[in-house]
mmCIF file of C-alpha atoms in Angstrom:
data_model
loop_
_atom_site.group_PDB
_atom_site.id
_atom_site.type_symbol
_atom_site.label_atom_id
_atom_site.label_comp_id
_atom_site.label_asym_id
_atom_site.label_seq_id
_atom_site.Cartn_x
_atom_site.Cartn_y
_atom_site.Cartn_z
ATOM 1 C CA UNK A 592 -9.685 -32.496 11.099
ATOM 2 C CA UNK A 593 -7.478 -32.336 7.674
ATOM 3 C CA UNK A 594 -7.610 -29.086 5.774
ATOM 4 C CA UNK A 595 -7.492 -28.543 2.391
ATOM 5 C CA UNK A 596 -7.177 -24.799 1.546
ATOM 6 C CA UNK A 597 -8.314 -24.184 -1.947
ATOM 7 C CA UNK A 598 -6.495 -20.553 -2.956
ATOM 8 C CA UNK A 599 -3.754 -20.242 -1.140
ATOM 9 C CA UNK A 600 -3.960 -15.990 -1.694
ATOM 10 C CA UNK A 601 -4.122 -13.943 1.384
ATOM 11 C CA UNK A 602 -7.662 -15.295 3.155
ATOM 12 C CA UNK A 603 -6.584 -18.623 2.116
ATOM 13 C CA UNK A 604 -3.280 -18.335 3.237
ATOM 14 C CA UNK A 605 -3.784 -16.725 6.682
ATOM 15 C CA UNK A 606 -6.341 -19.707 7.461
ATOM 16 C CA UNK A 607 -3.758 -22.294 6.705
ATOM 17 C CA UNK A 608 -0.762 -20.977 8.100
ATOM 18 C CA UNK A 609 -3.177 -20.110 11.710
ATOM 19 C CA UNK A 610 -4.202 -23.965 11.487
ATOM 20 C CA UNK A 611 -1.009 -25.241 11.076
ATOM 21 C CA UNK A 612 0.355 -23.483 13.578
ATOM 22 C CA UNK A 613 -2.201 -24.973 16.048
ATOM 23 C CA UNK A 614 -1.099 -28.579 15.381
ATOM 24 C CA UNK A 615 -3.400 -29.224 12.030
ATOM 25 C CA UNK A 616 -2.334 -31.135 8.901
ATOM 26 C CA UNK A 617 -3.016 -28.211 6.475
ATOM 27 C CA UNK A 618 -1.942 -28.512 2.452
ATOM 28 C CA UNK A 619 -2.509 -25.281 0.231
ATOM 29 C CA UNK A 620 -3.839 -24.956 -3.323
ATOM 30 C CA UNK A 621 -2.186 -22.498 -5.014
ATOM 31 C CA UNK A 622 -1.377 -21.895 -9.265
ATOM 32 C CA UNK A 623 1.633 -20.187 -11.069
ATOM 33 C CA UNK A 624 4.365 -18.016 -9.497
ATOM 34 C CA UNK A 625 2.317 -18.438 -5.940
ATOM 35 C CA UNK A 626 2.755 -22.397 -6.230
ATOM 36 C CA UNK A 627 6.412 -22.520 -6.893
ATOM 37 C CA UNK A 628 7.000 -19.703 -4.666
ATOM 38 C CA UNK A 629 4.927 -21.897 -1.898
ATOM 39 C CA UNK A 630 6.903 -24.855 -3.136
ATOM 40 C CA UNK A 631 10.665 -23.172 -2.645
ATOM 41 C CA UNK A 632 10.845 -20.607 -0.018
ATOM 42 C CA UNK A 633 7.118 -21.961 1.872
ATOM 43 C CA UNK A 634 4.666 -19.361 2.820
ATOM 44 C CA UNK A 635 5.839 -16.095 5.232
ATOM 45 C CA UNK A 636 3.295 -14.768 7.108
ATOM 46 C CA UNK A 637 3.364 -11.141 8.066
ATOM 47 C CA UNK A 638 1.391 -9.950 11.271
ATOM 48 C CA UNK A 639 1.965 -6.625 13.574
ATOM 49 C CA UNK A 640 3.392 -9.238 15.889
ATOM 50 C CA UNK A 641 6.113 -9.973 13.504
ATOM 51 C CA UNK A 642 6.889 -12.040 10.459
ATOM 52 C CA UNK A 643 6.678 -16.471 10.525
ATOM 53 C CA UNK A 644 7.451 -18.889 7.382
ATOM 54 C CA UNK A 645 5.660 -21.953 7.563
ATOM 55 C CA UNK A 646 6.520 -25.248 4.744
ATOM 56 C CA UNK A 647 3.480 -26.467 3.991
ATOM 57 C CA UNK A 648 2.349 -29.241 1.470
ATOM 58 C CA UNK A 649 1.357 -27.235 -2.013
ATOM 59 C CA UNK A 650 -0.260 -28.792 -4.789
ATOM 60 C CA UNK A 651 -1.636 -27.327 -8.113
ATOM 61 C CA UNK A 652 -5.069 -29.519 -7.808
ATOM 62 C CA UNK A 653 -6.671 -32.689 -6.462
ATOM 63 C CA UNK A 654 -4.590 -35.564 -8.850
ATOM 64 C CA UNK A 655 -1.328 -34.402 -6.275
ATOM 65 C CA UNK A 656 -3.204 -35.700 -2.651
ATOM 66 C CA UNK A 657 -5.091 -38.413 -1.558
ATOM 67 C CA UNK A 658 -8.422 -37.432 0.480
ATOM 68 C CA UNK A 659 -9.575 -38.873 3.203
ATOM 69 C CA UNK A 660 -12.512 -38.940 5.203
ATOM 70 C CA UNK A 661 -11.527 -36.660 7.969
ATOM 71 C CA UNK A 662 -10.793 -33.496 5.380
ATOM 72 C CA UNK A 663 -11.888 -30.052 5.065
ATOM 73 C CA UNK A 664 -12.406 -28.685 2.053
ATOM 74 C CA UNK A 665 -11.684 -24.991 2.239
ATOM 75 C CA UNK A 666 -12.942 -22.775 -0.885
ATOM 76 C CA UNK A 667 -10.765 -19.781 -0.715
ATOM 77 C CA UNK A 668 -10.861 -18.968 -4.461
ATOM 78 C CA UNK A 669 -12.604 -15.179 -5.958
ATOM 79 C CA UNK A 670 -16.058 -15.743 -6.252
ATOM 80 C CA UNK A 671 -15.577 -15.391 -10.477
ATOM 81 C CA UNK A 672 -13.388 -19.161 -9.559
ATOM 82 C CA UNK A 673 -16.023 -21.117 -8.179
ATOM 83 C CA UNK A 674 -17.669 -22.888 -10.822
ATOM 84 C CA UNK A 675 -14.159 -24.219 -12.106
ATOM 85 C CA UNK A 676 -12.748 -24.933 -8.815
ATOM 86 C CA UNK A 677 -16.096 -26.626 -7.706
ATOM 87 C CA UNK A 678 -16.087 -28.957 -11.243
ATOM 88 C CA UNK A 679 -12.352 -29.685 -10.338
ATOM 89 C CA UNK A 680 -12.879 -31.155 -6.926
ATOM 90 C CA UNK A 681 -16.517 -32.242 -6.827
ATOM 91 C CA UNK A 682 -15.270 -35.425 -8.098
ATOM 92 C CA UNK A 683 -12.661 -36.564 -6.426
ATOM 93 C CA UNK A 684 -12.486 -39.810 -4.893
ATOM 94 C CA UNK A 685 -12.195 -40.017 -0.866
ATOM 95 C CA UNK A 686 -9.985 -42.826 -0.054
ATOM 96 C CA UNK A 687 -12.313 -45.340 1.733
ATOM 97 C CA UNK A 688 -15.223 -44.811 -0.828
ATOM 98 C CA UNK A 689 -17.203 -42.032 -2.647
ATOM 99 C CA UNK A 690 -16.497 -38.568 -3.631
ATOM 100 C CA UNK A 691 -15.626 -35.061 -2.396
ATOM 101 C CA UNK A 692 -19.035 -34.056 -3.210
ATOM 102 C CA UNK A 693 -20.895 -36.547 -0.980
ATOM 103 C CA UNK A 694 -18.665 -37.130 1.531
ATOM 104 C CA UNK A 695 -16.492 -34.435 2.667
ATOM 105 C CA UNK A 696 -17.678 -31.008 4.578
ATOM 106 C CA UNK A 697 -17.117 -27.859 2.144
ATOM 107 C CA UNK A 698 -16.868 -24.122 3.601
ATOM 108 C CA UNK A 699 -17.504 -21.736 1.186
ATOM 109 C CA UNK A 700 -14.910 -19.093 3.305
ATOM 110 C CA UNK A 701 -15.540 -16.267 0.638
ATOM 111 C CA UNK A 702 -16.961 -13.112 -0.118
ATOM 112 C CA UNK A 703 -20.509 -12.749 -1.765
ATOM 113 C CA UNK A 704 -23.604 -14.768 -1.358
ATOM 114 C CA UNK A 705 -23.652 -16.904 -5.026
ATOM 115 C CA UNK A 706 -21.137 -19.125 -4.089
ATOM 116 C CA UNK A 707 -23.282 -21.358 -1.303
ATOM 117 C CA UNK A 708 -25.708 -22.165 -4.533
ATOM 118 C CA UNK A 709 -23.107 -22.907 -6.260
ATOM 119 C CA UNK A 710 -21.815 -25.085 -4.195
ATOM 120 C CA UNK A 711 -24.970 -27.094 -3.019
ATOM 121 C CA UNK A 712 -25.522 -28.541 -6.376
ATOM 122 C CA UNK A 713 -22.647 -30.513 -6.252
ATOM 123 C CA UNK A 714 -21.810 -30.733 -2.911
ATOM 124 C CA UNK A 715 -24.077 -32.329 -0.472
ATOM 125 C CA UNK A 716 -22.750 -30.556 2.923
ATOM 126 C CA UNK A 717 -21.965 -26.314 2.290
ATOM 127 C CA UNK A 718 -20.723 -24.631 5.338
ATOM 128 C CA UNK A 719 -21.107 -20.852 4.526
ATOM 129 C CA UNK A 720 -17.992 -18.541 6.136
ATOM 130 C CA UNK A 721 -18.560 -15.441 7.113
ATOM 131 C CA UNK A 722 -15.063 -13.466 7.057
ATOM 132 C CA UNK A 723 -13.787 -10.179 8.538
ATOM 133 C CA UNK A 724 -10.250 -10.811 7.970
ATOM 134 C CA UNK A 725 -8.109 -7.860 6.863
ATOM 135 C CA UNK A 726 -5.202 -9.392 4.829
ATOM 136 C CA UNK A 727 -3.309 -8.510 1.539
ATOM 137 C CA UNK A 728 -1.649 -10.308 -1.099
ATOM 138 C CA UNK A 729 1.865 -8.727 -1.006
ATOM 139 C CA UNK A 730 3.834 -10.964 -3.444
ATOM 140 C CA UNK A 731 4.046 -14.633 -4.267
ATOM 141 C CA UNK A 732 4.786 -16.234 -1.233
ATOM 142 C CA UNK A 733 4.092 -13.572 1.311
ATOM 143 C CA UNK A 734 0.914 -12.645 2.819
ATOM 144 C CA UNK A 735 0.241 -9.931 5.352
ATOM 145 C CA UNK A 736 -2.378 -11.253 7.757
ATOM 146 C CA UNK A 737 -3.393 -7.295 9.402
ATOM 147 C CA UNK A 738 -5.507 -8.430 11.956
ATOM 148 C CA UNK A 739 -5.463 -7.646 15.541
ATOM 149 C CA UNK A 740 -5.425 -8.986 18.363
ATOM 150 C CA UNK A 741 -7.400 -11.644 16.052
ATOM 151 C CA UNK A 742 -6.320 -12.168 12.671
ATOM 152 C CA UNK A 743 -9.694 -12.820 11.965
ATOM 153 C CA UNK A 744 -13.582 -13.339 13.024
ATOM 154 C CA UNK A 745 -15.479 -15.918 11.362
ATOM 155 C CA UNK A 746 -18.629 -16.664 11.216
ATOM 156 C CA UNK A 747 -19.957 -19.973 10.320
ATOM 157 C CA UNK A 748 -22.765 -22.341 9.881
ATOM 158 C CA UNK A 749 -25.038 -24.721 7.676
ATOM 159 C CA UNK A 750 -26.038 -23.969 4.182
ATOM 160 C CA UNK A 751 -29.097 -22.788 3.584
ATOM 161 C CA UNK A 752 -29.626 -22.457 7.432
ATOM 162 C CA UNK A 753 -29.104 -24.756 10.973
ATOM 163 C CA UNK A 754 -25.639 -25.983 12.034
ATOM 164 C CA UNK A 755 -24.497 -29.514 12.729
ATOM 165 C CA UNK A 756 -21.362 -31.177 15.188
ATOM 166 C CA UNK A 757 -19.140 -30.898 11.908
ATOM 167 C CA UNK A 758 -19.403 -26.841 11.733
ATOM 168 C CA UNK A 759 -18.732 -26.903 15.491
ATOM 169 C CA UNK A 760 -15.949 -28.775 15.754
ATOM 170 C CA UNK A 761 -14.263 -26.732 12.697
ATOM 171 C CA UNK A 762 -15.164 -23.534 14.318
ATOM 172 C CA UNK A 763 -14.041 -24.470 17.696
ATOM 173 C CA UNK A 764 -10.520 -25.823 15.613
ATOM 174 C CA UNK A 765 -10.378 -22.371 14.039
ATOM 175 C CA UNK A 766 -11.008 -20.235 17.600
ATOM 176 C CA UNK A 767 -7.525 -22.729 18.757
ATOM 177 C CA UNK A 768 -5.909 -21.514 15.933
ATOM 178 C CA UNK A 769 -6.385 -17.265 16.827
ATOM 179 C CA UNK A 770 -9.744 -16.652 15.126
ATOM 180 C CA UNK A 771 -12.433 -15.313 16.980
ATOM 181 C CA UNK A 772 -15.282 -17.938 16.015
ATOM 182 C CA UNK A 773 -19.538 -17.785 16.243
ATOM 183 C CA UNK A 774 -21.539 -20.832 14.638
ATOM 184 C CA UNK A 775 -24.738 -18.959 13.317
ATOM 185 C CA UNK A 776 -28.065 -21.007 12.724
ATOM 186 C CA UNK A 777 -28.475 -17.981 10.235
ATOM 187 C CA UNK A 778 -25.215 -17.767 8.685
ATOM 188 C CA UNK A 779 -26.198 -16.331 5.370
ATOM 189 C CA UNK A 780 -27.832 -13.397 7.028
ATOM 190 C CA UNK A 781 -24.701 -12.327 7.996
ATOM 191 C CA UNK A 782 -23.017 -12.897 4.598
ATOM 192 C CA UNK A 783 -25.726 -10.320 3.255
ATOM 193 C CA UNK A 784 -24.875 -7.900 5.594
ATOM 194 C CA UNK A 785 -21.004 -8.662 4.630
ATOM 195 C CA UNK A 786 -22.467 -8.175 1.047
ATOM 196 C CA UNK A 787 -23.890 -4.645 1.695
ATOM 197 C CA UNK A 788 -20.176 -3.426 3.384
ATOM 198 C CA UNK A 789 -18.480 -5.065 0.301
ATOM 199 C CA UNK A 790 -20.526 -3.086 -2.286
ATOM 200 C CA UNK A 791 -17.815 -0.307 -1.706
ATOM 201 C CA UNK A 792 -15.081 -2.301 -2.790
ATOM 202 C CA UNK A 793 -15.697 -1.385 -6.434
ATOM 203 C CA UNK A 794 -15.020 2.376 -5.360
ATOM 204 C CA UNK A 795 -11.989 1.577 -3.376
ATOM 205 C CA UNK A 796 -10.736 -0.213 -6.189
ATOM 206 C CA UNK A 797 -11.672 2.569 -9.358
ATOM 207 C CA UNK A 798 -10.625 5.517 -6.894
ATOM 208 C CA UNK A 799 -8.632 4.728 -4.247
ATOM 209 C CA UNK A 800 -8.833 4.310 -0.497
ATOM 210 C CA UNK A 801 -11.260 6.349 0.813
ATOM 211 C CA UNK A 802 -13.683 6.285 -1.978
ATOM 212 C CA UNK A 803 -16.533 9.414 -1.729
ATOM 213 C CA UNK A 804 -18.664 8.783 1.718
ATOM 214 C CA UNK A 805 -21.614 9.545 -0.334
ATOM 215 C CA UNK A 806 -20.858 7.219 -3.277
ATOM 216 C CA UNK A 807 -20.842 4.178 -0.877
ATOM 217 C CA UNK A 808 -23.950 5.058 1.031
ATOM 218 C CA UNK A 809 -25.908 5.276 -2.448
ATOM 219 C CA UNK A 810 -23.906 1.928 -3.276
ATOM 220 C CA UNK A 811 -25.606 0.749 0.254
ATOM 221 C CA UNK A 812 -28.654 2.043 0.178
ATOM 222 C CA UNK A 813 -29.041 0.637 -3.355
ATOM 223 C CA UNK A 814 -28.564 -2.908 -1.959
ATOM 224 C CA UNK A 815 -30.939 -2.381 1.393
ATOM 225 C CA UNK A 816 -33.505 -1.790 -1.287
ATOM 226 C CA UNK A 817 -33.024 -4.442 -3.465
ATOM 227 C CA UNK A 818 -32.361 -6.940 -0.261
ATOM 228 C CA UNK A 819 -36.239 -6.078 1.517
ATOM 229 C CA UNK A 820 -37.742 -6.136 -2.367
ATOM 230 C CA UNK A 821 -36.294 -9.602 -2.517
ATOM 231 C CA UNK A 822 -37.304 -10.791 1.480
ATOM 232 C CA UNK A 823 -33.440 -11.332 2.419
ATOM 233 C CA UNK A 824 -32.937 -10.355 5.814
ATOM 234 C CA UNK A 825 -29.471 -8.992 6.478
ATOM 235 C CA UNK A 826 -27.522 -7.720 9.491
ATOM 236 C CA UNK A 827 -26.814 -4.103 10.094
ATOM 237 C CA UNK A 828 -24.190 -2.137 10.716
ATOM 238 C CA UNK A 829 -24.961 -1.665 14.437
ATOM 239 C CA UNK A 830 -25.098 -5.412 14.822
ATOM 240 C CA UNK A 831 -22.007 -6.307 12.953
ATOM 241 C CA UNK A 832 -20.147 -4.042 15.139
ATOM 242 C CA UNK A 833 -20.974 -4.455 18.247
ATOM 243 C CA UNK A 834 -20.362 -8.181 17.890
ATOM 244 C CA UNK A 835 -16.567 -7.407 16.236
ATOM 245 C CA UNK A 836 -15.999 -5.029 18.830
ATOM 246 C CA UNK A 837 -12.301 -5.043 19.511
ATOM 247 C CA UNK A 838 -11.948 -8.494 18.475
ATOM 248 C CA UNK A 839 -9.891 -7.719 15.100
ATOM 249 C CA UNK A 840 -8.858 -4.456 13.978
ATOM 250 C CA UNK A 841 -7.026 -3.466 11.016
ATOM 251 C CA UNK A 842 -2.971 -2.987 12.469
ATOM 252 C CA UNK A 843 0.064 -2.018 9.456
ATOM 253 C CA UNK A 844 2.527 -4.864 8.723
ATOM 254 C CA UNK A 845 6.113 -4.388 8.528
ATOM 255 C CA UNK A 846 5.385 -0.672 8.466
ATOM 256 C CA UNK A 847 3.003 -0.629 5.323
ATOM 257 C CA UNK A 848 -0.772 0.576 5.432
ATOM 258 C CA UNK A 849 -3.031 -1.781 4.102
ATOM 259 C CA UNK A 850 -3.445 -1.217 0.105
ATOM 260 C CA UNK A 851 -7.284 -1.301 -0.289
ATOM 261 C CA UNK A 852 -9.991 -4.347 -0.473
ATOM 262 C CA UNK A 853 -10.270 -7.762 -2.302
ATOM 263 C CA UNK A 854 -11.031 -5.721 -5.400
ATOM 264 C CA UNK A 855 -8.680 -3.129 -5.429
ATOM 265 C CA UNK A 856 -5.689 -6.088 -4.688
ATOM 266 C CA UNK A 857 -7.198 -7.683 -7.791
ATOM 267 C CA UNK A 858 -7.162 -5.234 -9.898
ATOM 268 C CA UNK A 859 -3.967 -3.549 -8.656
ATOM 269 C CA UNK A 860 -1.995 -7.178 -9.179
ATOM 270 C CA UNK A 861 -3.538 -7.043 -12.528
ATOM 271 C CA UNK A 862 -5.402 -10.229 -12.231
ATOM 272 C CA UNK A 863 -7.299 -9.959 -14.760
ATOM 273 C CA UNK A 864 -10.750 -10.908 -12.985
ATOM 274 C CA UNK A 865 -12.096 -9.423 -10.197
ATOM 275 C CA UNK A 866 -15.141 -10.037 -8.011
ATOM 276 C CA UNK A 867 -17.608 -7.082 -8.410
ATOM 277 C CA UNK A 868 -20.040 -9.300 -10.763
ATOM 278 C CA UNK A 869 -20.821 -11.103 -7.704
ATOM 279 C CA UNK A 870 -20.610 -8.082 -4.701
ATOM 280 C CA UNK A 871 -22.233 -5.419 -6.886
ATOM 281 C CA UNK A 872 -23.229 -7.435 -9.786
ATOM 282 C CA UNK A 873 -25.593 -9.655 -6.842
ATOM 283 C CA UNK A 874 -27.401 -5.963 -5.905
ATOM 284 C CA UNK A 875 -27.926 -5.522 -9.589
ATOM 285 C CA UNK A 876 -29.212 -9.535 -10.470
ATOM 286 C CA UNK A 877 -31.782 -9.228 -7.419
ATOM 287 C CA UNK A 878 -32.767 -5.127 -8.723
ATOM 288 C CA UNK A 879 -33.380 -6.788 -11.950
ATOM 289 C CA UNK A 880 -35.032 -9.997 -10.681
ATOM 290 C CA UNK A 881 -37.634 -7.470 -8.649
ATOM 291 C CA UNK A 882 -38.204 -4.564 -10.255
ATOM 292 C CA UNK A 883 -35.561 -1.809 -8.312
ATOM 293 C CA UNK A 884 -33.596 0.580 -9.757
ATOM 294 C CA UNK A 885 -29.831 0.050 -9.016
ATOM 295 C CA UNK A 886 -28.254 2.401 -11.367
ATOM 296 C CA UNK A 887 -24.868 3.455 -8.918
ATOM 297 C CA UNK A 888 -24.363 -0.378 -8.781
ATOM 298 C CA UNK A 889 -24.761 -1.115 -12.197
ATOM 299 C CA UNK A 890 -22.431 2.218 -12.900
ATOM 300 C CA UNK A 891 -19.615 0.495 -10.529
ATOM 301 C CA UNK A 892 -19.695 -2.940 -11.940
ATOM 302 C CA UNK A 893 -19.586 -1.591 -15.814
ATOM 303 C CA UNK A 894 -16.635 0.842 -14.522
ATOM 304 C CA UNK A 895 -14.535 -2.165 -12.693
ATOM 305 C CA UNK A 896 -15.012 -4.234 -15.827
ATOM 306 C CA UNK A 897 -13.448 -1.501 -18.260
ATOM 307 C CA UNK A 898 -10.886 -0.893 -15.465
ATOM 308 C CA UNK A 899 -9.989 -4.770 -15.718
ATOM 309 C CA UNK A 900 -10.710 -4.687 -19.966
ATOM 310 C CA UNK A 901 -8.152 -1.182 -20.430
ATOM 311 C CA UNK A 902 -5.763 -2.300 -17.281
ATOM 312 C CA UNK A 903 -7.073 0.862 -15.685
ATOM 313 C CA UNK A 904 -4.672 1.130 -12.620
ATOM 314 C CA UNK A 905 -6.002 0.443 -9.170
ATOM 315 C CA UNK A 906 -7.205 4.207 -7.911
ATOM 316 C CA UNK A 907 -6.934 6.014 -11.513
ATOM 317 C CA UNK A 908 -10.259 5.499 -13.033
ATOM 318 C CA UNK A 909 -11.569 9.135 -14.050
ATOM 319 C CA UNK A 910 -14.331 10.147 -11.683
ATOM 320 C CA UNK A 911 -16.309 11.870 -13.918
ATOM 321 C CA UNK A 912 -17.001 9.066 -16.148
ATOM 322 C CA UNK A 913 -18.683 6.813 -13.621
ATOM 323 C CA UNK A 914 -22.090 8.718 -13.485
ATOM 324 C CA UNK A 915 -23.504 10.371 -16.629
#
């Protein structure tokens, strides 16, 4: 299989580096300084093993490759991308006939649970990806891929449920290429219970690492709530766990601890976006949709968006203005 890697940040980038190192034809999407960087110097991959640059193809979007039918399309982007990235490549034409969107297999490797939706309007096969894979954005060019002994467990399957030869033969491509792999018939169960662990990632990003214990169990027990008012099963803690074992643990790179989560990288790069909308914003749609209160939530997303709005700095938002 071909792989496409659209958002070649630090997910992104770890995936394609790991299947290119395994023998796959792998070529990144990236934009701005992380394109030319990917472009001159190629990507470097940091690991507690050591440090690897790989050249890979980089375009800016589809007009710069030719599809064909044996490609992976690998959505990589921040959940708040999707809807542009998904109108960009929907389209496309595959080389012996057709489109992206009705030929070609689409994984959706990302955080949140909006995305699969998303996707399925346009594209008729959605592969949902379930990641636990600790890496950070550390400048353009350079990744640091934390994971170990794995740099990463994925779990995958069909969109909205079932799996198919095409998610097993990607998954067993991805186990070759140092991933710890499970195809799921219920996928998206596990994304929800990725959801619920995500919900903190507001807190890590307003306050710091280590956000109050108690502020993320509220955050949690907000979303359990609004999860069984809405019928969504999810996976718990216990679960998670025991099936992650020791597969992949969080290791420091080049002797630096790991800076905080999706969100707090966003906002600490000064993106200008982040993802909370669709991590705690999702707890606060469904609260809304069925009648729950998710006040800590709805505090936390309002608090990341002025944090984004007044370039806040990662970990300085003032505590006492989250909660009246």
């Amino acid at each position: 299989m071909r792989y496409v890697i659209i958002g070649a940040g630090a997910v992104g980038g770890t995936i394609g580096v790991r299947l290119a190192q395994a023998g796959h034809d792998v070529t990144l999407v990236a934009r701005g300084a992380q394109l030319d960087a990917l472009r001159s110097r190629g990507l470097t991959l940091a690991t507690p093993e050591g440090e690897q640059t790989v050249n890979l193809p980089a375009v800016a979007g589809p007009a710069e490759l030719v599809l064909t039918p044996d490609t992976a399309l690998v959505l990589t982007v921040k959940s708040q991308d999707t809807q542009t990235a998904l109108g960009e490549w929907a389209g496309v034409p595959v080389a012996d006939g057709g489109t992206a969107a009705d030929r070609l297999p689409l994984l959706t490797a990302q955080n949140g649970v909006a995305n699969e939706r998303a996707a399925l309007r346009r594209f008729e096969r959605v592969y949902p990806v379930c990641l636990w894979l600790p890496a950070t954005f550390l400048e353009p060019g350079v990744i640091a891929a934390e994971g170990h002994p794995h740099s990463g467990m994925l779990q995958l399957g069909g969109y909205p449920s079932g799996a198919d030869d095409t998610v097993r033969q990607i998954a067993d491509e991805l186990a070759k290429s140092g991933f710890v792999t499970r195809v799921r018939d219920d996928v998206m169960r596990w994304k929800y219970g990725k959801l619920l662990a995500n919900l903190g990632n507001g807190a890590d990003a307003l306050f710091g690492r280590n956000p109050d214990p108690e502020l993320v169990d509220r955050l949690r027990a907000e979303g359990v709530t609004a999860l069984a008012a809405a019928g969504i099963a999810h996976t718990s803690r216990e679960e998670e766990a025991a099936d992650r074992a020791d597969n992949v643990k969080a290791h420091p790179v080049a002797g630096r601890e790991r800076g905080g989560s999706s969100t707090w990288q966003s906002l600490a790069r000064g993106t200008g976006s982040t993802e909370t909308d669709y991590l705690n914003g999702e707890i606060v749609l469904l609260g809304r949709l069925h009648g729950v209160p998710t006040p800590v939530n709805a505090a936390v997303q309002r608090a990341v968006r002025r944090a984004v709005r007044e370039r806040i700095p990662a970990g300085g938002f003032p505590r006492a203005e989250l909660l009246p």
